[in-house]
Short mmCIF file of C-alpha atoms in Angstrom, two decimals:
data_model
loop_
_atom_site.label_atom_id
_atom_site.label_comp_id
_atom_site.label_asym_id
_atom_site.label_seq_id
_atom_site.Cartn_x
_atom_site.Cartn_y
_atom_site.Cartn_z
CA MET A 1 -14.39 -51.58 -30.83
CA THR A 2 -17.17 -49.07 -30.47
CA GLU A 3 -19.92 -48.45 -33.16
CA ALA A 4 -18.21 -45.07 -33.92
CA ASN A 5 -14.79 -46.86 -34.86
CA THR A 6 -16.61 -49.60 -36.72
CA ALA A 7 -18.37 -46.72 -38.70
CA ASP A 8 -15.08 -45.08 -39.24
CA GLU A 9 -13.20 -48.19 -40.26
CA LEU A 10 -16.00 -49.31 -42.80
CA PHE A 11 -16.09 -45.63 -44.37
CA ALA A 12 -12.31 -45.50 -44.81
CA GLN A 13 -12.30 -48.66 -46.64
CA LEU A 14 -14.40 -47.29 -49.09
CA PRO A 15 -13.32 -45.88 -52.60
CA SER A 16 -13.17 -42.10 -52.68
CA SER A 17 -15.87 -41.78 -55.20
CA THR A 18 -18.37 -43.93 -52.82
CA ARG A 19 -17.30 -42.04 -49.90
CA ARG A 20 -18.27 -38.61 -52.17
CA THR A 21 -21.41 -40.59 -53.05
CA LEU A 22 -22.54 -41.30 -49.63
CA GLU A 23 -21.78 -37.65 -48.55
CA GLN A 24 -23.81 -36.17 -51.29
CA SER A 25 -26.72 -38.41 -50.34
CA GLY A 26 -26.52 -37.10 -46.77
CA LEU A 27 -24.94 -40.24 -45.21
CA GLY A 28 -21.40 -38.90 -44.51
CA LEU A 29 -18.93 -40.03 -41.59
CA SER A 30 -20.88 -37.88 -39.10
CA GLU A 31 -24.20 -39.19 -40.05
CA LEU A 32 -23.12 -42.96 -40.09
CA ARG A 33 -21.53 -42.25 -36.45
CA ARG A 34 -24.92 -41.06 -35.57
CA ILE A 35 -26.74 -44.21 -36.99
CA ALA A 36 -24.16 -46.52 -35.48
CA ALA A 37 -24.66 -44.99 -31.76
CA GLU A 38 -28.12 -45.97 -31.98
CA ALA A 39 -29.77 -49.29 -30.98
CA GLY A 40 -28.90 -51.92 -33.88
CA GLY A 41 -27.22 -48.81 -35.67
CA GLU A 42 -24.00 -51.17 -36.46
CA ARG A 43 -25.90 -53.36 -38.55
CA ARG A 44 -27.75 -50.44 -40.36
CA VAL A 45 -24.44 -49.03 -41.25
CA ARG A 46 -23.03 -52.12 -42.68
CA HIS A 47 -26.25 -52.42 -44.73
CA ILE A 48 -26.00 -48.74 -45.90
CA ILE A 49 -22.31 -49.17 -46.97
CA SER A 50 -23.10 -52.52 -48.58
CA GLU A 51 -25.83 -50.81 -50.43
CA PHE A 52 -23.51 -48.11 -51.80
CA SER A 53 -20.32 -50.20 -52.25
CA PRO A 54 -19.40 -51.11 -55.97
CA SER A 55 -19.93 -54.42 -57.37
CA VAL A 56 -17.03 -56.44 -57.81
CA ASP A 57 -18.40 -58.24 -61.18
CA ARG A 58 -19.62 -55.01 -62.74
CA TRP A 59 -16.74 -52.78 -61.85
CA ASP A 60 -19.18 -50.05 -62.18
CA LEU A 61 -18.91 -49.92 -65.80
CA ALA A 62 -22.91 -49.33 -66.17
CA GLY A 63 -22.69 -46.17 -63.56
CA ASP A 64 -20.31 -43.47 -63.22
CA GLY A 65 -17.54 -44.81 -61.12
CA PRO A 66 -13.86 -44.27 -61.71
CA VAL A 67 -13.37 -47.37 -63.97
CA TRP A 68 -16.07 -46.11 -66.26
CA ARG A 69 -14.70 -42.56 -66.10
CA TRP A 70 -11.12 -43.65 -67.20
CA ILE A 71 -12.62 -45.73 -70.02
CA ARG A 72 -14.75 -42.74 -70.96
CA LEU A 73 -11.73 -40.53 -70.92
CA LEU A 74 -9.82 -43.03 -73.04
CA LEU A 75 -12.86 -43.02 -75.82
CA VAL A 76 -13.17 -39.52 -75.92
CA ALA A 77 -9.90 -38.70 -76.46
CA VAL A 78 -9.16 -41.38 -78.97
CA ALA A 79 -12.52 -40.29 -80.96
CA GLY A 80 -11.10 -36.73 -80.81
CA VAL A 81 -7.94 -37.54 -82.18
CA ALA A 82 -9.57 -39.96 -84.84
CA VAL A 83 -12.14 -37.04 -85.96
CA CYS A 84 -9.12 -34.42 -86.04
CA LEU A 85 -6.70 -36.62 -88.26
CA SER A 86 -9.61 -37.85 -90.49
CA SER A 87 -10.56 -34.29 -91.05
CA THR A 88 -7.24 -33.61 -92.75
CA TYR A 89 -8.49 -35.65 -95.82
CA LEU A 90 -10.95 -32.90 -96.30
CA ILE A 91 -9.93 -29.54 -94.92
CA GLY A 92 -6.11 -30.35 -94.72
CA PRO A 93 -4.02 -28.28 -91.78
CA TYR A 94 -7.33 -26.62 -90.74
CA ALA A 95 -8.08 -29.98 -89.16
CA LEU A 96 -6.48 -29.04 -86.09
CA LEU A 97 -9.31 -26.50 -85.47
CA VAL A 98 -11.40 -29.71 -85.16
CA GLY A 99 -9.30 -31.03 -82.75
CA VAL A 100 -9.33 -28.11 -80.69
CA ALA A 101 -13.30 -27.96 -80.87
CA CYS A 102 -13.06 -31.44 -79.31
CA ALA A 103 -10.56 -30.54 -76.56
CA PRO A 104 -13.34 -29.07 -74.25
CA VAL A 105 -15.14 -32.61 -74.06
CA VAL A 106 -11.54 -34.62 -73.42
CA GLY A 107 -11.07 -31.88 -70.63
CA TRP A 108 -14.54 -32.56 -69.13
CA ALA A 109 -13.87 -36.22 -69.38
CA GLY A 110 -10.35 -35.95 -67.58
CA TYR A 111 -11.97 -33.60 -64.87
CA ARG A 112 -14.58 -36.45 -64.06
CA ALA A 113 -11.88 -39.16 -63.91
CA CYS A 114 -9.71 -37.24 -61.45
CA SER A 115 -10.25 -38.08 -57.91
CA SER A 116 -6.68 -37.93 -56.51
CA ARG A 117 -3.44 -36.35 -57.14
CA ALA A 118 -2.19 -39.31 -59.14
CA GLY A 119 -5.35 -39.22 -61.14
CA THR A 120 -4.49 -35.45 -61.94
CA VAL A 121 -0.97 -36.40 -63.02
CA ALA A 122 -2.41 -39.32 -65.06
CA TYR A 123 -4.84 -36.93 -66.86
CA CYS A 124 -1.95 -34.32 -67.58
CA PHE A 125 -0.13 -37.36 -69.43
CA VAL A 126 -3.43 -37.90 -71.37
CA GLY A 127 -3.88 -34.11 -72.15
CA VAL A 128 -0.46 -33.52 -73.28
CA SER A 129 -0.70 -36.71 -75.57
CA TYR A 130 -3.97 -35.46 -76.96
CA VAL A 131 -2.40 -31.98 -78.02
CA VAL A 132 0.64 -33.79 -79.40
CA LEU A 133 -1.54 -36.01 -81.67
CA ILE A 134 -3.62 -33.17 -82.75
CA TRP A 135 -1.12 -30.61 -83.20
CA VAL A 136 1.85 -32.65 -84.73
CA GLY A 137 -0.38 -35.57 -86.31
CA CYS A 138 -2.32 -32.87 -88.50
CA GLY A 139 1.07 -32.17 -90.18
CA GLN A 140 2.25 -35.64 -90.44
CA ALA A 141 -1.30 -37.10 -91.84
CA ASP A 142 -0.64 -36.59 -95.37
CA GLN A 143 2.44 -38.37 -95.16
CA TRP A 144 1.11 -41.26 -93.23
CA TYR A 145 -1.73 -41.52 -96.04
CA LEU A 146 0.66 -41.38 -98.72
CA HIS A 147 2.90 -44.15 -97.19
CA LEU A 148 -0.36 -46.22 -97.14
CA ARG A 149 -2.31 -45.32 -100.12
CA GLY A 150 -0.15 -43.14 -102.41
CA GLN A 151 1.12 -43.85 -105.65
CA GLU A 152 4.55 -43.29 -107.38
CA ALA A 153 4.30 -41.07 -110.41
CA MET A 154 6.41 -38.73 -112.51
CA VAL A 155 5.46 -35.19 -112.13
CA THR A 156 7.00 -32.01 -113.60
CA TYR A 157 8.39 -29.09 -111.66
CA ALA A 158 6.23 -26.07 -112.20
CA LYS A 159 7.16 -22.54 -111.50
CA PRO A 160 7.37 -22.01 -107.69
CA GLU A 161 5.20 -19.64 -105.87
CA ARG A 162 6.27 -17.16 -103.05
CA SER A 163 4.20 -16.30 -99.91
CA GLU A 164 4.99 -13.64 -97.40
CA SER A 165 4.42 -14.28 -93.60
CA HIS A 166 5.43 -11.75 -90.78
CA GLY A 167 7.27 -9.95 -93.73
CA VAL A 168 9.43 -12.78 -94.64
CA SER A 169 9.00 -13.95 -98.44
CA SER A 170 9.51 -17.77 -98.79
CA PRO A 171 9.21 -20.01 -101.94
CA TYR A 172 7.00 -22.76 -102.28
CA CYS A 173 7.64 -25.49 -104.72
CA ARG A 174 4.86 -26.58 -107.08
CA VAL A 175 4.66 -29.85 -109.36
CA ARG A 176 2.43 -30.37 -112.38
CA LEU A 177 0.72 -33.77 -111.79
CA PRO A 178 -0.06 -36.33 -114.61
CA ASP A 179 -3.55 -35.04 -114.83
CA GLY A 180 -2.49 -31.69 -115.42
CA SER A 181 -3.36 -30.02 -112.14
CA VAL A 182 -0.52 -28.01 -110.27
CA ARG A 183 -0.21 -28.67 -106.76
CA GLN A 184 2.24 -27.55 -103.87
CA VAL A 185 4.38 -30.19 -102.67
CA ILE A 186 4.68 -31.35 -98.98
CA GLY A 187 8.33 -30.26 -98.60
CA ASN A 188 10.30 -28.04 -100.88
CA ASP A 189 13.73 -29.76 -102.21
CA LYS A 190 17.04 -27.90 -103.13
CA TRP A 191 16.47 -27.65 -106.80
CA CYS A 192 12.81 -26.56 -107.24
CA THR A 193 12.77 -23.44 -105.20
CA ASP A 194 14.99 -21.20 -107.38
CA GLY A 195 12.91 -22.01 -110.54
CA THR A 196 15.94 -23.30 -112.66
CA MET A 197 14.28 -26.99 -112.66
CA VAL A 198 11.12 -25.71 -114.19
CA GLY A 199 9.84 -28.28 -116.74
CA THR A 200 12.15 -31.03 -115.40
CA ARG A 201 10.44 -34.21 -114.58
CA THR A 202 11.09 -35.97 -111.17
CA ARG A 203 9.55 -38.71 -109.18
CA ALA A 204 6.81 -38.09 -106.45
CA VAL A 205 4.38 -39.92 -104.49
CA ILE A 206 0.78 -38.69 -105.11
CA ASP A 207 -2.57 -38.98 -103.68
CA PRO A 208 -4.93 -40.62 -106.34
CA ALA A 209 -7.97 -38.85 -104.98
CA GLY A 210 -6.01 -35.61 -105.05
CA HIS A 211 -6.79 -34.68 -101.19
CA TYR A 212 -3.31 -34.69 -100.07
CA ARG A 213 -0.11 -32.91 -101.41
CA PRO A 214 2.24 -34.74 -103.58
CA PHE A 215 5.56 -35.95 -101.83
CA LEU A 216 8.87 -35.37 -103.84
CA GLY A 217 10.63 -38.62 -103.94
CA GLY A 218 9.85 -42.45 -103.91
CA ARG A 219 7.71 -44.35 -101.15
CA SER A 220 10.64 -45.60 -99.36
CA GLU A 221 11.79 -41.99 -98.55
CA LEU A 222 8.56 -41.71 -96.43
CA GLY A 223 10.39 -42.76 -93.31
CA PHE A 224 9.74 -43.03 -90.01
CA GLY A 225 11.26 -39.94 -88.56
CA PHE A 226 11.27 -37.97 -85.29
CA TRP A 227 7.65 -36.42 -85.48
CA ASP A 228 6.20 -39.98 -86.43
CA GLN A 229 8.01 -41.46 -83.43
CA LEU A 230 6.82 -38.58 -81.08
CA CYS A 231 3.34 -39.34 -82.27
CA LEU A 232 3.57 -43.00 -81.81
CA GLY A 233 4.64 -42.31 -78.19
CA ALA A 234 1.86 -40.10 -77.46
CA ALA A 235 -0.66 -42.47 -78.80
CA ALA A 236 0.75 -45.23 -76.56
CA VAL A 237 0.39 -42.79 -73.40
CA LEU A 238 -3.00 -41.45 -74.58
CA VAL A 239 -4.23 -45.40 -74.66
CA LEU A 240 -2.19 -46.98 -71.88
CA VAL A 241 -2.43 -44.40 -69.04
CA PRO A 242 -6.34 -44.33 -68.98
CA VAL A 243 -6.50 -48.23 -69.52
CA THR A 244 -4.08 -48.52 -66.47
CA ALA A 245 -5.99 -46.04 -64.17
CA ALA A 246 -9.07 -48.10 -65.04
CA VAL A 247 -7.51 -51.39 -64.25
CA LEU A 248 -6.02 -50.00 -60.98
CA ASN A 249 -9.10 -48.63 -60.02
CA GLY A 250 -11.21 -51.49 -60.68
CA ALA A 251 -8.91 -53.84 -58.72
CA ASN A 252 -8.92 -51.37 -55.93
CA GLU A 253 -12.81 -51.23 -55.67
CA SER A 254 -12.90 -55.02 -55.96
CA ARG A 255 -10.38 -55.53 -52.95
CA SER A 256 -12.68 -52.79 -50.99
CA SER A 257 -15.77 -54.55 -51.64
CA ARG A 258 -14.62 -57.98 -50.78
CA ARG A 259 -13.03 -56.42 -47.42
CA GLY A 260 -16.18 -54.74 -46.64
CA ARG A 261 -18.35 -57.81 -47.16
CA ALA A 262 -15.93 -60.07 -45.10
CA ILE A 263 -16.33 -57.45 -42.16
CA GLY A 264 -20.23 -57.73 -42.42
CA THR A 265 -20.22 -61.57 -42.72
CA ALA A 266 -17.76 -61.64 -39.50
CA ALA A 267 -20.06 -59.53 -37.46
#
């Protein structure tokens, strides 16, 4: 095997991120071939490649290798969703804007993680999951909170309000809480929208702190519906895809590093 072929083989065994690093450092394949053609060049090429090869023990977590990039995407995406959903406690449905504001950071982290066609597909799954969680999650966060922290109480139907949107007038059910405040409910029921039930008492799940709207019915009626299942599936994809990509990239880099050291030792 010629020195040029040795350089080609060693270079091909490197992860794509390491090859890019070598090329950016002016040590691409053509330069390695030139060095290998010199006297004692093969040993120099092996030394250069070993210096740039990822560490098996560290999995490049301290640098900017593919493993860390996927972990960073996971952390950024989870943080964005958590901040967005937590914001519903203070600003209600406007928390969606918080999720949108975090989206460019998630996009940047995903762009940095993609290094292949499979990586791009994986990032698309993460991106779609992020959008589902902030879009649907903002509408479901109040029910999740009430399911965990809400209290059942008797409320009184108040006069419904009507609101116009795009020329269409729709009634919105309201109830009077035990503290005397009047709040719009999470979802209308068939009795309150026509105003005939005004003054009638009914059961509801309320937020003692008053941040979330009350839910008409008992706690047991806050079931696990389609939108909740969709969010659970999106959360699983958001976490599992980056973790799987990080593990696969780490295993690939470990194999490449071991192979490169084995070839260097044999030489």
